[in-house]
Amino acid sequence: MEVPVSGVNFTRQDIEKKSFLIVDDFADMRNMLKGMLQLIGVAEIDSAANGKDAVSAMEQRRYDIVLCDYNLGPAKNGQQVLEEARHRDLIGLGSIFVMITAENTRDMVMGAVEYEPDSYLTKPFTKDLLKARLDKLIARKKDLEDVDRAVRQRSLVEAIRLLDAKISEGSKNLSELQRLKAELCYRVGEYQQAEAIYQQVLSVREMPWARLGLGKVLFSSKRYPEARLLFEALLQENERLTAAYDWLARTLRMLEQSQEAQKILQRAVELSPKAILRQKALADLALENQDDETAERALDQAVRLGRHSVYRHPSLHARLAKTKSRNGSNSAGLKVLKNMRQEFGADQEAELYCCMAEGVIQQDLGNAAAAAASLEKAALLYQKLDLHANPEATLEMAQTCGQMGDPQRAEELIRELVRNNHSEEQFLRQVGGVMRGLGLQADPENFIAEIKREIVHLNNRGVELAREGKLKEAVGLFEEAVEGMPGNRVVNLNTARVLIIFMQRHGVEPARLGKARQYLERVRLMEPENPALRKVDEMYRELASQSAEASGSA
Amino acid sequence: MKFADILASLIHDMKNSLGMVINTLEELSGDTLAGLPAQHKVTVLQQEAKRLSNNLIELLTLYKIENERISANIEEWNLSDFLEEIVAENQVSAAAREVRLESECDADLSGYFDEGLLRGVINSLIGNGLRYTQTRLLLTAGQEDGYLVFKVADDGAGFPEEMLRAQQARANGESLAEGRTQLGIYFAEMVATLHRSRDKRGFIRIANGCLLAGGCFSIWLP
């Protein structure tokens, strides 16, 4: 009866040795999958009936392969299980996550924003298909093991180098390697290289992923009008490509068309309502457009979805509460805060957000004493948690102060925000929106632009001094600047850079080396994938290893 | 709710139940019944259930195409991997009919298509082929005249003359499946035409005596 199957069987050993987790809310389905795996020869099989159990199973043990159904009943869905598993690094380096979908949910599932499973498997499928698919995935993972490791260790440049080697060797899945390489180039800021790859793919054939990638490159290179045309054309052909809506909305916002951007995101949310980041982005836009009704709906969804998600954040609850209050129901707002305290327990950052919202609502209710108490508590927490480097929290604090009759403090915080984030255009746009809402400054954009100019000027002068060889002066200037804006990435990086150049000339000093590392660590905390950070990091490593060698040979 | 929607949702449900039946039967024939006379009967049941399941998937997909709820999700796939998966999936049914099911394809070739839709089409062509072939069924994939071509060939009696003639008449735009109740062919044609690139569209062809002695069904995708 055995008919030889064409192809390879050498992986049979591999699959039998893997540990599996099956996640499905139907006992019949779990048993069926388990039966299939047993017939294949797998011995280590655990199962979970819902997302919560799946996550706790993954906390207990690192599985090689997770087979997860998308529909898991009312709480977490498969995508959220995947997000949490990858975000919290619960599944290991070469592990495989297969999303099982019913054919009628596939479109919905494909709208995932951040994390993609290794493969989708559409029900129904047979044991043989499952085995063939898993064999292939195992072989592929093995092929990309080193790249995967480099990515997880954040050595993206190394990952790109490894991919280049594989590409030049010629491989079965060349296009997958190209796609991966383009994505990594984009992440490290090598936009030209990423663009070249996407253009090359597109010259052979129209592929939505390559078109989308190209659009991201255009956006990040600030070529907004081109990006807009591209995303619009892409959506003409692929109306269900939800990621393209997200990028089009972002682009429109940069083009100062926030109303248009909101409409686009509303369509994406209709297509794929379960993505919490998208709901949050919609709420941001609606608030900017003073469309409190839409904002309330989006925030409601974001909070509800967030309950089971790694993207849960107290700022969402606080904004929902305030929006409900603005929409006329202070009691509903207070109820959100009550639930919020229950949900977050002793989390102090959550308490801070809660107090800020409470202050605003109490003031609206006319309870001046309660409002002042909340604000005072919030101010204390803000100091205690040292959140000056956290732009979201600082902006919220500024807004709260502004709404509660302390425009001076609000402006102070906003000045600090702009100084610390002078190169973050998307965020500055949001800051401008908040200022306008509070009636701070007649021309918020000009206010922001002036602070920006000041910093850019300072920066340029420091760089100029360094170029002229006046390193001591340059170090002095930047060290003073970074004191005043410890959250500014550019200034931190430049301070580290001039310190390193200074030491290259005048020899390494442990105290200076330590300072340089501290500035680099600050940037890493705020933005681990900052492209400039990578370059200064390399300079730092070289210097540190030279000095170690020198002291070793002395 | 429109009747068609109710129907679609019921078909979806039936298809899932059937999936359960098929897999339970597979477990039965795999261990408990190995070597017993009843095993053959279980295999027959299994095959009929699979046929039914393929039909339901076709119906459901057609419903979605008609309602424009579907567009081809074109991705790049390695062709030999894809065919190997399909062969693996249908191996038990082929073996039960003592038919040799094989695939032939250059290991390095890849092509652009909607994997789920094509899997459905080829599964149902294999289902049909198994009924009409003598001893063999051959799947191939490759590039021809700027198209990606999948072929399913058998060594049976071939397609009847009138069907081939109908294809000739098709030059004036008539559908091959038109006026026929051949769901399988209609389905394949719908799926082929969902594949578009620049100004080209996919199509299907039938012929006799290419690859093997019997019929040969091919799907051409741009």
mmCIF file of C-alpha atoms in Angstrom, chain A residues 120 315 369:
data_model
loop_
_atom_site.group_PDB
_atom_site.id
_atom_site.type_symbol
_atom_site.label_atom_id
_atom_site.label_comp_id
_atom_site.label_asym_id
_atom_site.label_seq_id
_atom_site.Cartn_x
_atom_site.Cartn_y
_atom_site.Cartn_z
ATOM 1 C CA TYR A 120 -1.559 30.178 7.820
ATOM 2 C CA SER A 315 -3.351 56.257 28.716
ATOM 3 C CA ALA A 369 -11.307 70.492 46.135
#
